Short mmCIF file of C-alpha atoms in Angstrom, two decimals:
data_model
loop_
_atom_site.label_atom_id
_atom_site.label_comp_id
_atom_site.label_asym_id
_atom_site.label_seq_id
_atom_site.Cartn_x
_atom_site.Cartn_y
_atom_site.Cartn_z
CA UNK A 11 -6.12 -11.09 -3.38
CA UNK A 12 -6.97 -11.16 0.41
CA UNK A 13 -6.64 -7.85 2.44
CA UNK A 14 -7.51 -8.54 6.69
CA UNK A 15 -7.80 -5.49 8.28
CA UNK A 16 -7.38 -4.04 12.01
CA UNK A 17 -7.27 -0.53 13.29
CA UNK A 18 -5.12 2.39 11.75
CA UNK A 19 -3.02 -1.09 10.12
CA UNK A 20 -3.85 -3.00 6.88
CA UNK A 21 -2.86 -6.41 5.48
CA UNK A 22 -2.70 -7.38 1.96
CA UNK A 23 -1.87 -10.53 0.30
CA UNK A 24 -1.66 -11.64 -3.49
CA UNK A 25 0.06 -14.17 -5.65
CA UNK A 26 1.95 -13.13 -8.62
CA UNK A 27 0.58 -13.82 -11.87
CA UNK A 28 2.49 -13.86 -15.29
CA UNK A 29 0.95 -10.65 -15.91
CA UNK A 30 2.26 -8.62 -13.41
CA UNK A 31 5.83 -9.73 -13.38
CA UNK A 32 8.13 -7.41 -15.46
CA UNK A 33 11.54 -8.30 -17.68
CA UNK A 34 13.43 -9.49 -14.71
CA UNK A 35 10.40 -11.61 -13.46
CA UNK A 36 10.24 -9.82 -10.85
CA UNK A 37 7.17 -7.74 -9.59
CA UNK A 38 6.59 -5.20 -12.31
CA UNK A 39 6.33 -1.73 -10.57
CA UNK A 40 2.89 -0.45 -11.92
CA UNK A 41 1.34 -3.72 -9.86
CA UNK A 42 3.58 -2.52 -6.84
CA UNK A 43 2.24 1.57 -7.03
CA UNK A 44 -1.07 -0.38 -7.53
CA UNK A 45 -0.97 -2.67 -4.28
CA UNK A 46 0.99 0.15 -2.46
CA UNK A 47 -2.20 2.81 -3.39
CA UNK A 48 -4.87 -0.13 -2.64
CA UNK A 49 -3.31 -0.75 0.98
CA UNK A 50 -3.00 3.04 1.63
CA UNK A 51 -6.19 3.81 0.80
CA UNK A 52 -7.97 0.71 2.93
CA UNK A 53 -5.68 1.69 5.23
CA UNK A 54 -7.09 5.66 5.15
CA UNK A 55 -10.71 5.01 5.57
CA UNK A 56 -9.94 3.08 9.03
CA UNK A 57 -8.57 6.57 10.27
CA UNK A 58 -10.49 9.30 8.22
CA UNK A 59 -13.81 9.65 8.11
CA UNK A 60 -15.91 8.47 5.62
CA UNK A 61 -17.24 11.95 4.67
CA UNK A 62 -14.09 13.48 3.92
CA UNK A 63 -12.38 13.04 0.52
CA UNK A 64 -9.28 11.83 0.45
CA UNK A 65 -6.36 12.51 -2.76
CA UNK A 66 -3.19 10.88 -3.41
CA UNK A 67 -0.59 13.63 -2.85
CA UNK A 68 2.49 11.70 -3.23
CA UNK A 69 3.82 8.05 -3.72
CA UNK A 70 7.83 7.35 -3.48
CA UNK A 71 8.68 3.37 -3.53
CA UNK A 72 11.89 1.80 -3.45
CA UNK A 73 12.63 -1.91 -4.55
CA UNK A 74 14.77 -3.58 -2.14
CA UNK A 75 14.80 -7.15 -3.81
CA UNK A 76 12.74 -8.73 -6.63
CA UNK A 77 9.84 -11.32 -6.05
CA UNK A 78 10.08 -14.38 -7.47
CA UNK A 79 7.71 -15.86 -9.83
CA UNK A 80 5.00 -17.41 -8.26
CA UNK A 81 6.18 -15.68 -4.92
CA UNK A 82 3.28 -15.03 -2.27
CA UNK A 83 3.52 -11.37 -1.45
CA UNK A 84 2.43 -9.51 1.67
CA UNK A 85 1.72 -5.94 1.67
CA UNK A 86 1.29 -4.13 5.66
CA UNK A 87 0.45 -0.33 6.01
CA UNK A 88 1.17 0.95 9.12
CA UNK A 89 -0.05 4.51 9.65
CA UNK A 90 3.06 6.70 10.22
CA UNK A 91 1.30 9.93 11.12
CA UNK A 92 -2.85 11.38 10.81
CA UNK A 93 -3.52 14.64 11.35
CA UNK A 94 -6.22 17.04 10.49
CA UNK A 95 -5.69 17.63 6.77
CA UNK A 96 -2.43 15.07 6.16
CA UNK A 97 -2.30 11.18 6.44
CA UNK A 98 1.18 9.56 5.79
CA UNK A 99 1.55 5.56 5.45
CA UNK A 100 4.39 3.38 5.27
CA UNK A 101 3.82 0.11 3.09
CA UNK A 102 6.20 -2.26 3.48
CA UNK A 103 5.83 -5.55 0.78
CA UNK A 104 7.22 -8.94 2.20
CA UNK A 105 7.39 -12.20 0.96
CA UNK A 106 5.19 -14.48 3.01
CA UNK A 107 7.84 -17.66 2.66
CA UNK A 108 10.39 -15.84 3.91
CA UNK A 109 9.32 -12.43 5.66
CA UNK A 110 12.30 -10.78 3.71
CA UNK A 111 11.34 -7.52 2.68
CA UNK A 112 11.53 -6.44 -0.60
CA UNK A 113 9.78 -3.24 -1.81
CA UNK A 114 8.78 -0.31 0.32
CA UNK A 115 6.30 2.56 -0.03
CA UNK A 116 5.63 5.97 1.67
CA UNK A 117 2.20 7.28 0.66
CA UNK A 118 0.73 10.65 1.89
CA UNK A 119 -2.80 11.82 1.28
CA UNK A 120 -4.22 14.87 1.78
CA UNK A 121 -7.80 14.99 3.86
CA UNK A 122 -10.20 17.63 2.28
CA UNK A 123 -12.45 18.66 4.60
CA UNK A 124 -16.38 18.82 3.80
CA UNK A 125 -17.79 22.13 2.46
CA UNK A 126 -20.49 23.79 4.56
CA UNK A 127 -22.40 25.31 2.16
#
């Protein structure tokens, strides 16, 4: 697994292994919600602060294509909107070969602000 990151945008790359491939041998889709939440969240703490806590308020993916066995798989989260209490990300999962895209992700979070107490 490699993940490079740069401001507000996140890369992340990863082989498939026999484990994570489903029936089809294709990408099994708990390893996709898992890359997809991994990205978004690396992906989060580049925009919101450290000190606020961040939860996973919803998670919608869509499989375009299956990856291949084998198949080199990049994952890029671009931030789609940040605002005071809401952070939105679109993941989009491409096959490094190729570039063909093949699974999609929309994740929003929700920013809790710190208690002053």
């Amino acid at each position: 697994m490699e993940i490079s990151k740069d401001i507000d945008h996140e890369l992340f790359s990863n082989t498939l292994t026999f484990l994570e491939r489903n029936f089809y041998k294709s990408l099994h889709g708990r390893a996709l919600a898992a890359g997809a939440e991994i990205v978004s969240i690396a992906c989060a703490r580049t925009v919101v602060a450290e000190e606020k806590e961040l939860f996973l308020g919803e998670l919608s993916m869509s499989y375009l294509s299956g990856a291949p066995t084998n198949a080199e798989v990049i994952a890029d989260g671009p931030v789609v909107r940040s605002g005071r209490n809401l952070t939105v990300f679109a993941v989009e999962f491409k096959l490094k070969k190729t570039g063909k895209l093949i699974y999609t992700a929309r994740a929003t979070f929700y920013n809790m602000p710190v208690s002053k107490l």
